[in-house]
Structure formats: structure tokens, C-alpha cells
Amino acid sequence: MKEKNTFTQSESMDYYKLLGEKYPNARNALSEAMLLSASLKLPKPTEHFLSDIHGEYNAFTHVLRNASGVIRRYIGELFPHKSAQEQQELATILYYPEKKLAHLKETLSKEEYQNRLALALSDAIIVAKRVATKYDHRIIYDVLPEDTRPVLDSLLLEEKEFRHKGRYVSELLDQILESNQGEKYIQDIANLTSRFAIENLHVIGDIYDRGDEAEKVMDFLMDHPGVDIQWGNHDIAWVGAASGSHALIANVLRIATRYNELDTLEDGYGINLMPLVQFSMDIYKVSSAFLPKVPDSSQDRNELLAKMHKALAILQFKAEGQIIQRNPSFQLDHMLLMDKIDWDDKTATIEYNGMTYPLLDDYFPTVDPLNPFAYTPKEKEVMDRLTKSFLSSQRLQKHIRFLVDRGAMYKISNGNLLFHGCIPMTEHGEFRTTDFTGEVLSGKKLLDSLSETVRSAFYEKRPKLREWSQDLLFYLWCGKDSPLFGKDLITTFNRYFIENKETHIENKDPYYRHREKEDIALKILEEFGIQDPRGMIVNGHTPVKKIKGESPIKANGKVVVIDGGFAPAYRKSTGTAGYTLISNSYGLLLATHTPLPGEEPLIQENLDITSSLEFILEYDHRRLAEDTDKGKEVKKYIEDLKFLASLYEDGRLTEK
């Protein structure tokens, strides 16, 4: 919204005339100003920060349903007389109302079930009221389901303890049950509770890859009204794939075959893999280096995945070579290795160290030694058909459009700086300048420019500019100066074909060493204009190895890293199943999660993710809505409403 002092007189009156259509007289405008002023004295809404979801839909949604353990704590506070088992059963009903109630219906007598249903309905309303107390009731009212809104609104507002209201509330509950609507109302109340336990959800990157239900995660995020996303390197790969980049299409497919996770591609997005399957079976043989890291129970499938995996790796290296050769400014020549193969000796020379190594696998049936980065006609046909499938998947395109529209390279939220990877830095702790975008940029200006690049890659229609933007997405996946990659080089080819482990090393950007220092963290916050002494950097991308004693809290509390291992592939090194950072009116809490049990014990035995909660920052006084970024916007709007009322009162605008 423009500030009033930036309006010309004509613009100002046009703005207030437009505002007057919503508030047609002074009393309307002042009433809204009063309500908004009062809402600013409510507690600061709760924000949750999650990172590196990697397609783990069940674990991700459970953490949101239980609000990282907060719902369970509320139940303990509200029902101290209940046993731990009773409290946990109520929690399970609120997390999974449909499944838990169905289980109780199967295992209890009809009379027992009705009694349990009545108790659950009454208890669920109490929990919902506890969650709703932090909000202007108008916000709650607007999201109530239309068909149950009048009854739910009464249940949330009325108290049995109020004189004259006890029988009213009891009768309302009785009528819900007698009308066989108890299950429906409990589901609506449970949804309301989980929705308002978390007002704002910040996803610090890497929704995609490794897990097999990323498309369900995206559906969930699109239904949540308070979501923003800070892109991760895996997200950018999917933006590039959905935009039609051959290199990134091959890359996301290669990762899926490597982890035996093709469900998102085939079932979730309807990507037609049959041309790739047939090509791989016709051309390639099984190589042990390409067997899936997560084996299938079928040996035939493992062998097929290995053939597909290798075919995709070669397609990726060829597509990458074409990008690197047409973009010398990327300085990625160290990735051009297929032209460094000695086909007689079966060796490859690594450019950055000048050493020559024997190849573990010398079967390259589609590589022309004279033109190693050119597709064969059959490879070109396969890539074209895969590209068409990615571009024509409506669900994929819808999800990536949401990812692009709601995302950015970073976000500043209530004094905190959120970004997935790093701010490229020198060994001496300065912001590293880079020109891979065509401009000399560093720090905040670099990230601002890259946010526009990502949007251009997805939306640009002009072929040359679209290709250039897509090439930059490829650089963001693996380039030295990419804030999302954060390493000096990528060694994918070496890991497949060269045994020597020294050639597999990828050194982290100096940022990851410097972020341990408070003065560097403060320098970064200052670069992004953050002066709030309570502000901190929230990072993902690099799994915190808690099992080895690493702490997610760094730089004397100015940096918190919340990649804790949602993906099972990381848990052996992290020792956790993910972190959530929670910002409420009292401070910042870090929740550490244990792995999610299977559905049967989750529902039948009322098991839960054990989430340990600890304050990492306690405010010296409780923060209110007026202390937030949104609160500042509301204050400006209140001023506009009061000025509108004055225009009515002195006759400059006519009341209706």
C-alpha cells in the first residue's frame, strides 16, 4: 500500500473514494479502525519454519497436525485430570479424526462409541477455543466451513459456565450427536485447530526429491493460506525441469531412479517414462554403480532401474555439456569430463587436478568420442518426448507455478532472515562478488537478481531469453557461486565412474565455516537491512549431524539450521527426523522430532512423533500482533480509515 505522503492530491482522493466503497460512512470506517486497533493487542501469531521436506508427506503433515508437539502440550494443560493415555487418544482424534474415529467405531460397542464421541466433541471444542483465543474472531469465522459455520461459531463463542448458557450449549451438543453429525463436527473442529495452531508456515527449501510424495506436499501447501517458500537447490531443479530444461529433466529423473522413488513422477504427475524404459532396456546393461540406493524387492526392477539410471546420467552429462559450452561465463569446464576420456586406455583426466584415473565402467554405447556431448537420434527422441510430458503435466505445471509465485531466494519475516543455502563468501568473510548472471553482484543484490531469474525461466516465452534463464537455473543447481548449491564443484560423474574418493570431494562454501561466528551473522543481517537485535538467520540445506554432537544453534544464537533429516536417507548421519523452529509471542522454540511410526500404531496405539521443545530465545516481554510486519501494515491501514472518517466528517466525501 502506498503511504499517504507519496500520493498526489488527485491520487489520494481516488484512493479514499475507492476505500469509501467498502466503508460508506464515518461510523463504518471508525468501527473497522477500532476493531483493527484492538486486534493489534492480541498475541503475535505463531510461525513455523520447516526445511528439507524431500517428499516425506506423512512426516511433514503429521508435524503440522500436531503443531510440532504444541497441540499435545495444550491438551496436557487443559485436561490435567485425564490420564496420559486419554490425553494421547484425544490428540490422535485431533490429528486424524476420520481414521481414529473409524477405528474406535470398529472396536467399541455402539453405546461405548457414542459416549466416546460425545466426550471427544466436547473436549475438541475446548482445545479449539484455546487455539482460537489468539485471533480476532472475525478471522476464525471467515474460515469456518459454510455448512457448519452457524453452529461452530456458537460453540466457539459460548461457555457452558456462563449464567443462562449452560443448557443452551448442552442442547447444541446433544443435537449434533442426535443428528449423527458428531463425526463431521469433530473433523471440522480438528481442521480448525491445526489451521490456527500455525498461522504462518515458512518452508526453507527442498520440497522435492528422495521421498515419493512431493506432489501431496505441494497440494497441502497450496491449501494452506499462510505459506511462503524459500527455494532450495532441489526445488530449482524441478522448476527447470517443468520449464523444459533437458539437463534438469534428466537430473530429477536420475535422482528418482537412484532412490527408487518414481511415484511422484509417474503417479503424481503422469510423466510418461515408457520411451526412457524401452531405450534403456535396448541400449544399456546393468552396472553396479547405478543400482538403486534404496533397492526394490524385485531384482528385475533393480536391474531395470540401473539401466534407466545410467541412461539418464549420460543424457544429463550431455545436456550439461551443451549448457556449459554455450555459457563460458559459468566457468564450469571442470564438469566437462566425457571429452577427457581416453577411449583406448579407458581413463579420464580430471581437469582441476590434472590427474588421470581408470574408469570403473567403460560402457558408453551412445557417446561419440569426436562429439561426446551430442545426442544420438534416439536420445534426442527420448529427451523430446520426456520434455513434452513435463510441459504437458497440468498438475506439475500448477505446482511449479505456485512454487515460483510463493517463493523467493530469501524472505525477511518479523526480523528474521530466511534462506535455504548460503550467502557466497570469501575465505576472509567478505561477500563474494560473482558475474555468472552477466552482472557483478554479491550479497543481497545477488539474491534479488536470482529471484527474478527463476521467475523469468518459468514464465518467459521468448526462446533465447527462456533458454538463458533455464541455463541459469542449471547453474543454481551446481555452480560454485550459487547460493543454493554452496560448494566449489559437483562431482556426479566422478562418483559414478572413478574409484578414487579424493575425486568425490565437494568443498563447502566458506559461508558454512563463517556462520559459526556471531560477527559474520550480524554482518549478513545488516546486509539485508535487519536491525532487530532479536533477529536471526534461519537456514536449511545442510543436515545437522546431531548424532556427532553438532548443534543446530550457531553464532551465539544468531543462526539456526533446521535441516534435521525428514528424509530417511539422512537419519543415520543426523540422528533425528527433522527440526521445526517455532516463533510465538514468548520467543523462539526449537522442536526436535523422532521418526514417525507406521499408520497402524499411529492410529491404533495413539503413538506420536516425540517432539522435544526448547526455547532458544525468550523475549523480555510478550510480543503482540502490533510488533509484527503485518502489524505495521495494519497500523497504516488504521490511519487511512481514520483519515477517511475525517473526509466524511468535514464534507470532502459524501456519506452513503
XYZ file of C-alpha atoms in Angstrom:
656
model
C 0.000 0.000 0.000
C 1.299 3.475 -0.808
C 1.931 5.775 2.104
C -0.279 8.859 2.025
C 2.607 11.263 1.660
C 3.572 9.589 -1.632
C 0.164 10.334 -3.230
C -0.557 13.334 -5.367
C -3.757 15.089 -4.236
C -5.694 13.543 -7.132
C -4.339 10.048 -6.452
C -5.070 10.436 -2.758
C -8.736 11.261 -3.310
C -9.112 8.438 -5.820
C -7.701 6.044 -3.212
C -10.079 7.249 -0.491
C -13.076 7.150 -2.829
C -12.210 3.528 -3.550
C -11.786 2.807 0.161
C -15.128 4.518 0.728
C -16.888 1.876 -1.359
C -16.045 -0.607 1.394
C -16.707 1.818 4.271
C -19.508 4.117 3.063
C -19.721 6.368 6.145
C -17.624 7.619 9.030
C -19.066 5.179 11.556
C -18.232 2.195 9.324
C -14.656 3.393 8.906
C -14.181 4.141 12.594
C -15.724 0.814 13.653
C -13.243 -1.059 11.498
C -10.388 1.073 12.840
C -11.459 0.255 16.397
C -11.571 -3.491 15.737
C -8.216 -3.461 13.979
C -6.645 -1.414 16.786
C -7.911 -3.948 19.312
C -6.595 -6.862 17.207
C -3.092 -5.391 17.406
C -3.129 -6.085 21.152
C -3.597 -9.818 20.577
C -0.524 -12.062 20.912
C 1.794 -12.344 17.939
C 0.568 -15.148 15.618
C 2.585 -18.369 15.634
C 5.039 -19.021 12.807
C 6.512 -22.427 11.966
C 9.710 -22.870 9.968
C 10.439 -26.229 8.271
C 13.153 -27.218 5.856
C 14.199 -30.051 3.539
C 10.914 -31.944 3.438
C 12.121 -34.034 0.473
C 8.756 -35.530 -0.393
C 8.115 -37.021 3.069
C 4.416 -36.190 3.098
C 3.326 -38.278 6.096
C 6.011 -36.963 8.443
C 5.578 -33.404 7.194
C 1.800 -33.317 7.609
C 1.953 -35.012 11.000
C 4.298 -32.316 12.271
C 1.793 -29.699 11.111
C -1.192 -31.568 12.525
C 0.389 -31.764 15.952
C 1.948 -28.293 15.548
C 5.357 -29.729 16.432
C 4.033 -31.031 19.748
C 2.187 -27.851 20.737
C -1.298 -29.416 20.462
C -0.254 -32.209 22.790
C 1.018 -29.646 25.312
C -2.273 -27.756 25.150
C -4.164 -30.980 25.878
C -1.972 -31.617 28.912
C -2.636 -28.105 30.218
C -6.388 -28.196 29.559
C -7.091 -31.705 30.854
C -4.698 -32.374 33.751
C -7.254 -34.788 35.244
C -7.050 -37.108 32.214
C -4.576 -39.975 32.105
C -1.688 -39.829 29.626
C -3.462 -42.481 27.555
C -6.691 -40.440 27.448
C -4.795 -37.300 26.525
C -2.992 -39.066 23.709
C -6.217 -40.547 22.353
C -7.719 -37.058 22.174
C -4.569 -35.869 20.398
C -4.872 -38.669 17.824
C -8.536 -37.766 17.228
C -7.481 -34.162 16.540
C -4.602 -35.223 14.251
C -6.510 -37.901 12.302
C -10.229 -37.520 13.116
C -11.608 -39.656 10.306
C -9.216 -42.584 10.766
C -9.227 -42.593 14.563
C -13.000 -42.351 14.864
C -13.377 -45.168 12.325
C -11.041 -47.306 14.430
C -12.991 -46.571 17.623
C -16.252 -47.359 15.847
C -14.912 -50.779 14.856
C -13.521 -51.686 18.275
C -16.165 -50.309 20.685
C -19.784 -51.207 21.255
C -22.357 -48.796 19.840
C -23.078 -47.338 23.281
C -19.380 -47.008 24.170
C -18.668 -45.334 20.847
C -21.460 -42.793 21.281
C -20.168 -41.921 24.749
C -16.618 -41.582 23.415
C -17.862 -39.472 20.513
C -19.736 -37.118 22.840
C -16.680 -36.703 25.056
C -14.390 -36.145 22.068
C -16.726 -33.481 20.676
C -16.827 -31.587 23.971
C -13.057 -31.872 24.506
C -12.206 -30.917 20.924
C -14.163 -27.673 21.291
C -12.168 -26.792 24.414
C -8.877 -27.302 22.538
C -10.127 -25.282 19.562
C -11.094 -22.430 21.877
C -7.603 -22.478 23.387
C -6.057 -22.156 19.920
C -8.568 -19.529 18.754
C -8.028 -17.146 21.674
C -5.018 -15.603 19.918
C -7.059 -14.366 16.971
C -9.624 -11.767 16.043
C -12.791 -13.859 15.932
C -13.659 -12.483 12.509
C -10.659 -14.334 11.080
C -11.867 -17.567 12.665
C -15.402 -17.003 11.404
C -14.249 -16.498 7.811
C -12.598 -19.930 7.612
C -15.364 -21.933 9.270
C -16.996 -24.370 6.826
C -20.086 -22.742 5.394
C -22.406 -25.654 6.157
C -21.432 -25.896 9.851
C -20.490 -22.245 10.423
C -23.507 -21.094 12.498
C -23.235 -23.972 14.986
C -19.430 -23.918 15.220
C -19.473 -20.156 15.699
C -21.850 -20.532 18.652
C -19.811 -23.353 20.191
C -16.602 -21.320 19.957
C -18.155 -18.200 21.470
C -20.473 -19.553 24.146
C -19.412 -21.018 27.513
C -21.423 -23.573 29.496
C -20.211 -21.846 32.665
C -21.919 -18.567 31.727
C -25.176 -17.965 33.513
C -28.155 -18.893 31.315
C -25.909 -20.527 28.655
C -25.257 -23.963 30.178
C -28.391 -25.630 28.872
C -28.083 -23.824 25.532
C -24.593 -25.255 24.871
C -25.526 -28.720 26.146
C -28.562 -28.854 23.911
C -26.491 -27.795 20.911
C -24.031 -30.639 21.547
C -26.874 -33.118 22.071
C -28.495 -32.079 18.793
C -25.219 -32.571 16.898
C -24.990 -36.135 18.200
C -28.662 -36.965 17.747
C -28.435 -35.784 14.145
C -25.481 -38.147 13.541
C -23.256 -35.142 12.810
C -20.722 -35.711 15.585
C -18.004 -37.099 13.323
C -18.434 -34.254 10.823
C -18.187 -31.588 13.525
C -15.146 -33.192 15.131
C -13.406 -33.234 11.749
C -14.181 -29.559 11.196
C -13.000 -28.666 14.705
C -9.801 -30.693 14.245
C -9.069 -28.928 10.952
C -9.694 -25.560 12.587
C -7.346 -26.438 15.453
C -4.435 -27.462 13.234
C -5.035 -24.484 10.927
C -4.815 -21.871 13.684
C -2.128 -23.544 15.760
C 0.130 -22.386 12.890
C -0.727 -19.024 11.361
C 2.275 -18.684 9.056
C 4.290 -21.532 7.565
C 7.760 -20.838 6.192
C 9.251 -23.636 4.064
C 13.014 -23.132 3.871
C 13.516 -25.110 0.680
C 13.830 -28.602 -0.802
C 10.290 -29.877 -1.029
C 11.276 -32.276 -3.822
C 13.440 -35.397 -4.369
C 14.262 -38.521 -2.351
C 10.756 -39.024 -0.928
C 7.926 -40.263 -3.127
C 5.026 -37.928 -2.265
C 6.251 -34.422 -3.045
C 3.120 -33.805 -5.102
C 0.989 -34.391 -1.977
C 3.164 -31.949 -0.041
C 2.530 -29.362 -2.745
C -1.230 -29.979 -2.643
C -1.139 -29.450 1.132
C 0.863 -26.237 0.833
C -1.496 -24.854 -1.791
C -4.400 -25.341 0.620
C -2.650 -23.507 3.477
C -3.357 -19.750 3.382
C -0.194 -18.642 5.152
C 2.640 -20.276 3.202
C 5.833 -18.806 1.791
C 8.752 -20.747 0.294
C 12.461 -20.050 0.124
C 13.699 -22.129 -2.799
C 16.186 -24.932 -2.324
C 18.517 -26.423 -4.916
C 16.211 -29.423 -5.437
C 13.219 -27.119 -5.925
C 15.141 -25.157 -8.540
C 15.936 -28.388 -10.383
C 12.210 -29.101 -10.582
C 11.432 -25.541 -11.718
C 13.973 -26.077 -14.503
C 12.537 -29.482 -15.400
C 8.984 -28.096 -15.522
C 10.295 -25.256 -17.717
C 11.755 -27.720 -20.218
C 15.487 -27.763 -19.399
C 16.904 -31.062 -20.703
C 19.708 -31.098 -18.161
C 17.357 -30.651 -15.215
C 14.739 -33.061 -16.570
C 17.448 -35.720 -16.767
C 18.685 -34.689 -13.320
C 15.361 -35.052 -11.472
C 14.720 -38.363 -13.235
C 18.219 -39.593 -12.381
C 17.742 -38.783 -8.686
C 14.357 -40.553 -8.717
C 15.831 -43.735 -10.193
C 18.801 -43.552 -7.828
C 16.495 -43.617 -4.798
C 13.860 -45.885 -6.393
C 11.259 -43.151 -5.951
C 9.368 -42.795 -9.225
C 5.877 -42.486 -7.723
C 5.842 -38.687 -7.761
C 6.797 -38.644 -11.438
C 4.601 -41.466 -12.712
C 1.566 -41.483 -10.412
C 1.699 -37.938 -9.074
C 2.433 -36.088 -12.308
C 1.683 -38.624 -15.025
C 5.129 -38.390 -16.626
C 5.377 -40.996 -19.390
C 8.588 -42.932 -18.783
C 7.968 -45.688 -21.339
C 10.201 -44.157 -24.058
C 13.014 -43.981 -21.490
C 12.335 -47.511 -20.227
C 12.412 -49.021 -23.724
C 15.509 -47.054 -24.708
C 17.354 -48.101 -21.522
C 16.481 -51.772 -21.991
C 17.598 -51.719 -25.623
C 20.884 -49.849 -25.128
C 22.283 -50.369 -21.626
C 23.383 -53.253 -19.461
C 23.405 -53.431 -15.667
C 26.240 -51.587 -13.953
C 26.669 -51.954 -10.180
C 27.389 -48.224 -9.761
C 23.860 -47.475 -10.952
C 21.870 -49.916 -8.837
C 19.339 -48.014 -6.674
C 20.482 -46.822 -3.242
C 17.087 -47.953 -1.922
C 16.728 -51.425 -3.519
C 13.396 -52.798 -4.635
C 12.220 -56.231 -3.527
C 12.232 -57.278 -7.193
C 15.638 -57.997 -8.707
C 14.242 -57.420 -12.196
C 13.131 -53.927 -11.178
C 16.519 -53.167 -9.618
C 18.208 -54.119 -12.885
C 15.786 -52.017 -14.913
C 16.354 -49.047 -12.591
C 20.120 -49.465 -13.000
C 19.783 -49.317 -16.799
C 17.493 -46.288 -16.620
C 19.801 -44.646 -14.073
C 22.827 -44.929 -16.331
C 20.921 -43.808 -19.415
C 19.756 -40.705 -17.539
C 23.252 -39.966 -16.219
C 24.663 -39.971 -19.754
C 21.769 -37.854 -21.020
C 22.368 -35.428 -18.148
C 26.121 -35.164 -18.807
C 25.439 -34.487 -22.491
C 22.793 -31.837 -21.793
C 25.027 -30.219 -19.166
C 27.934 -30.164 -21.602
C 25.832 -28.276 -24.128
C 24.895 -25.661 -21.489
C 28.480 -25.258 -20.273
C 29.856 -24.860 -23.788
C 27.390 -22.100 -24.677
C 27.931 -20.299 -21.352
C 31.691 -19.852 -20.773
C 30.926 -17.244 -18.077
C 29.637 -20.085 -15.864
C 33.238 -21.376 -15.560
C 32.048 -24.972 -15.237
C 34.594 -26.599 -17.562
C 35.613 -28.960 -14.725
C 32.285 -30.733 -15.330
C 33.195 -31.495 -18.964
C 34.638 -34.966 -18.491
C 33.296 -37.082 -21.324
C 35.631 -35.222 -23.669
C 38.531 -36.027 -21.300
C 38.153 -39.797 -21.677
C 40.965 -41.743 -23.324
C 38.921 -44.351 -25.141
C 41.894 -46.663 -25.717
C 43.192 -46.636 -22.126
C 39.699 -46.380 -20.576
C 40.798 -43.497 -18.340
C 39.580 -39.982 -17.632
C 41.628 -36.885 -16.815
C 40.279 -34.548 -14.145
C 40.981 -31.001 -15.278
C 41.110 -29.289 -11.884
C 43.879 -31.536 -10.520
C 45.444 -32.758 -13.774
C 45.328 -36.380 -12.654
C 44.273 -39.340 -14.795
C 42.184 -42.166 -13.358
C 40.939 -45.524 -14.647
C 37.219 -45.741 -15.317
C 35.134 -48.124 -13.243
C 32.746 -48.522 -16.167
C 33.779 -48.056 -19.780
C 30.482 -48.924 -21.460
C 29.374 -45.762 -23.301
C 27.390 -47.045 -26.305
C 25.838 -43.666 -27.181
C 28.913 -41.446 -26.799
C 30.722 -40.311 -29.960
C 34.378 -39.700 -28.984
C 34.580 -36.961 -31.607
C 31.448 -35.193 -30.343
C 30.784 -36.582 -26.834
C 28.066 -34.103 -25.836
C 25.853 -34.646 -28.870
C 22.677 -36.718 -28.576
C 22.188 -39.729 -30.787
C 18.933 -39.536 -32.790
C 17.322 -41.974 -30.359
C 18.490 -39.972 -27.316
C 17.118 -36.789 -28.889
C 13.772 -38.500 -29.410
C 13.684 -39.723 -25.783
C 14.562 -36.265 -24.406
C 11.992 -34.553 -26.621
C 9.256 -36.945 -25.504
C 10.192 -36.543 -21.830
C 10.212 -32.761 -22.231
C 6.765 -32.821 -23.816
C 5.495 -34.932 -20.898
C 6.895 -32.490 -18.307
C 5.480 -29.464 -20.119
C 2.035 -31.021 -20.575
C 1.556 -32.282 -16.993
C -1.141 -29.943 -15.695
C -0.625 -30.885 -12.065
C 3.135 -30.388 -12.281
C 2.746 -27.040 -14.012
C 0.212 -25.898 -11.389
C 2.514 -26.916 -8.544
C 5.616 -25.300 -10.014
C 3.687 -22.115 -10.761
C 2.707 -21.992 -7.074
C 6.302 -22.725 -6.075
C 7.559 -19.865 -8.229
C 4.821 -17.408 -7.230
C 5.036 -18.052 -3.480
C 8.810 -18.466 -3.473
C 11.961 -16.393 -3.488
C 15.658 -16.766 -2.785
C 15.103 -15.351 0.698
C 12.499 -13.760 2.944
C 12.621 -11.333 5.835
C 9.918 -12.184 8.355
C 9.496 -10.298 11.626
C 13.192 -9.539 11.910
C 14.445 -12.987 10.818
C 16.286 -13.730 7.570
C 15.258 -16.983 5.907
C 17.191 -18.653 3.101
C 17.937 -22.235 2.142
C 21.627 -22.439 1.348
C 24.231 -19.742 1.811
C 25.400 -16.236 1.025
C 28.546 -16.814 -1.086
C 31.550 -15.552 0.888
C 35.316 -15.315 0.578
C 37.774 -17.059 2.860
C 38.125 -13.755 4.727
C 34.412 -13.401 5.458
C 33.528 -10.860 2.757
C 30.592 -11.188 0.371
C 31.993 -12.832 -2.753
C 31.347 -10.959 -5.992
C 30.275 -13.023 -8.970
C 29.352 -12.326 -12.581
C 27.736 -15.584 -13.741
C 24.441 -13.691 -14.220
C 26.085 -11.189 -16.559
C 26.319 -8.589 -13.793
C 28.853 -8.187 -10.992
C 26.783 -8.940 -7.890
C 27.137 -10.074 -4.296
C 25.125 -10.405 -1.097
C 21.545 -9.176 -1.156
C 21.728 -7.829 -4.710
C 22.756 -11.263 -5.978
C 19.785 -12.978 -4.320
C 17.376 -10.279 -5.500
C 18.569 -10.728 -9.082
C 18.278 -14.509 -8.897
C 14.686 -14.340 -7.667
C 13.808 -12.562 -10.913
C 15.836 -15.088 -12.911
C 13.828 -18.015 -11.554
C 10.536 -16.342 -12.421
C 11.795 -15.492 -15.886
C 12.847 -19.100 -16.515
C 9.322 -20.315 -15.812
C 7.286 -17.531 -17.415
C 9.493 -16.220 -20.238
C 8.123 -17.035 -23.713
C 10.895 -15.596 -25.913
C 13.075 -18.602 -26.853
C 16.529 -17.050 -26.394
C 15.745 -15.399 -23.060
C 13.956 -18.526 -21.880
C 16.990 -20.681 -22.736
C 19.320 -18.255 -20.952
C 17.165 -18.230 -17.828
C 16.912 -22.025 -17.832
C 20.681 -22.265 -18.144
C 20.964 -20.069 -15.065
C 18.680 -22.495 -13.209
C 21.152 -25.236 -14.092
C 23.938 -23.057 -12.658
C 21.918 -22.588 -9.462
C 21.798 -26.369 -9.160
C 25.552 -26.910 -9.305
C 27.558 -23.692 -9.770
C 30.275 -22.548 -7.374
C 28.717 -19.126 -6.770
C 25.163 -20.428 -6.467
C 23.634 -19.523 -3.082
C 21.618 -22.753 -3.327
C 24.445 -25.183 -4.114
C 27.055 -23.839 -1.701
C 30.047 -25.939 -2.823
C 33.084 -25.408 -5.005
C 32.158 -28.108 -7.537
C 29.810 -31.014 -8.146
C 31.362 -34.451 -8.677
C 28.484 -36.545 -10.027
C 30.494 -38.038 -12.917
C 33.409 -38.889 -10.610
C 31.193 -40.682 -8.100
C 29.866 -42.972 -10.801
C 32.993 -43.666 -12.804
C 36.125 -43.031 -10.699
C 37.015 -45.090 -7.643
C 39.431 -42.622 -6.031
C 37.467 -40.942 -3.213
C 39.537 -37.765 -3.412
C 37.838 -37.003 -6.721
C 34.441 -37.189 -4.976
C 35.146 -34.347 -2.560
C 32.904 -31.273 -2.759
C 34.162 -28.464 -0.518
C 31.564 -26.263 1.162
C 31.420 -22.527 0.584
C 33.351 -20.530 3.245
C 29.936 -19.295 4.432
C 29.392 -22.575 6.277
C 32.512 -22.004 8.345
C 31.827 -18.308 8.866
C 28.229 -18.815 10.005
C 29.606 -20.161 13.276
C 30.755 -16.607 14.091
C 28.419 -14.034 15.595
C 30.068 -11.060 13.912
C 29.585 -12.636 10.460
C 25.946 -13.433 11.205
C 25.390 -9.816 12.259
C 27.130 -8.629 9.097
C 24.753 -10.716 6.952
C 21.691 -9.471 8.838
C 22.884 -5.889 8.336
C 23.375 -6.550 4.594
C 19.672 -7.375 4.401
C 18.669 -4.326 6.438
C 17.758 -6.216 9.620
C 18.407 -4.141 12.730
C 16.221 -6.074 15.198
C 18.544 -7.307 17.986
C 16.355 -10.422 18.251
C 16.764 -11.212 14.545
C 18.463 -14.378 13.378
C 19.293 -16.340 10.233
C 17.232 -19.470 9.557
C 18.965 -21.971 7.250
C 18.313 -25.382 5.748
C 20.262 -27.376 3.123
C 22.992 -28.960 5.270
C 21.789 -31.743 7.602
C 22.724 -31.146 11.231
C 24.675 -34.150 12.477
C 23.285 -34.150 15.995
C 24.414 -37.755 16.401
C 28.002 -36.467 16.177
C 27.403 -33.634 18.623
C 26.659 -30.852 16.122
C 24.239 -28.210 17.357
C 21.633 -26.569 15.108
C 22.229 -23.320 17.033
C 25.253 -21.367 15.840
C 26.892 -17.947 16.119
C 25.824 -17.427 19.734
C 22.184 -17.904 18.792
C 22.161 -15.730 15.656
C 21.923 -18.698 13.256
C 19.691 -21.766 13.452
C 19.937 -24.647 10.957
C 16.748 -26.686 10.714
C 17.649 -29.421 8.212
C 17.485 -32.352 10.595
C 16.599 -35.275 8.379
C 12.966 -35.524 7.266
C 14.269 -37.853 4.546
C 15.186 -41.311 5.964
C 18.350 -41.312 3.835
C 19.835 -38.659 6.157
C 18.893 -40.117 9.533
C 21.951 -42.313 10.008
C 24.097 -39.187 9.911
C 21.717 -36.779 11.693
C 20.223 -38.915 14.465
C 16.905 -37.001 14.201
C 13.836 -36.931 11.946
C 13.768 -33.198 11.389
C 13.535 -29.885 13.205
C 10.854 -27.242 13.396
C 11.531 -23.703 14.521
C 8.524 -22.118 16.217
C 8.154 -18.390 16.710
C 5.351 -17.448 19.092
C 4.618 -14.463 21.291
C 7.016 -15.638 24.002
C 10.082 -16.375 21.905
C 11.652 -18.946 19.580
C 11.455 -22.657 20.289
C 13.248 -25.485 18.517
C 11.356 -28.772 18.160
C 13.426 -31.909 17.519
C 11.443 -34.787 16.033
C 11.778 -38.547 16.163
C 10.747 -40.749 13.208
C 7.042 -41.139 12.509
C 5.705 -44.626 13.332
C 3.639 -46.528 10.769
C -0.048 -45.797 10.303
C -1.290 -48.762 12.350
C 0.451 -47.842 15.636
C -0.199 -44.183 14.885
C -3.966 -44.718 14.841
C -4.498 -47.830 16.952
C -1.937 -47.201 19.681
C -2.091 -43.373 19.641
C 1.636 -43.112 19.014
C 3.061 -39.735 18.071
C 6.258 -38.126 16.888
C 8.116 -37.301 20.063
C 8.961 -33.640 19.747
C 11.280 -32.165 22.347
C 10.765 -28.410 22.673
C 13.340 -25.967 23.963
C 13.478 -22.174 23.963
C 16.439 -20.829 22.027
C 15.322 -17.238 22.556
C 12.910 -15.874 25.158
C 11.631 -12.330 24.687
C 11.906 -9.923 27.608
C 8.190 -9.172 27.138
C 5.410 -10.876 25.250
C 5.275 -9.780 21.612
C 1.938 -8.640 20.277
C 0.436 -8.511 16.801
C 1.403 -4.842 16.612
C 5.086 -5.856 16.835
C 4.979 -7.859 13.584
C 5.466 -6.943 9.935
C 1.749 -7.381 9.344
C 1.033 -5.252 12.405
C 2.904 -2.359 10.812
C 0.741 -2.682 7.695
C -2.412 -2.751 9.820
C -1.344 0.430 11.618
C -1.032 2.220 8.269
C -4.462 0.942 7.278
C -5.948 2.203 10.558
C -4.545 5.665 9.787
C -6.193 5.508 6.362
C -9.531 4.549 7.914
C -9.379 7.395 10.401
C -8.489 9.841 7.648
C -11.382 8.501 5.567
C -13.707 9.197 8.512
C -12.381 12.758 8.690
C -13.126 13.230 4.977
C -16.736 12.240 5.642
C -16.964 14.446 8.722
C -15.720 17.625 7.033
C -17.774 17.045 3.886
C -14.989 16.333 1.413
C -16.605 12.943 0.781
C -20.330 12.246 0.919
C -21.551 9.518 3.249
C -23.852 6.828 1.896
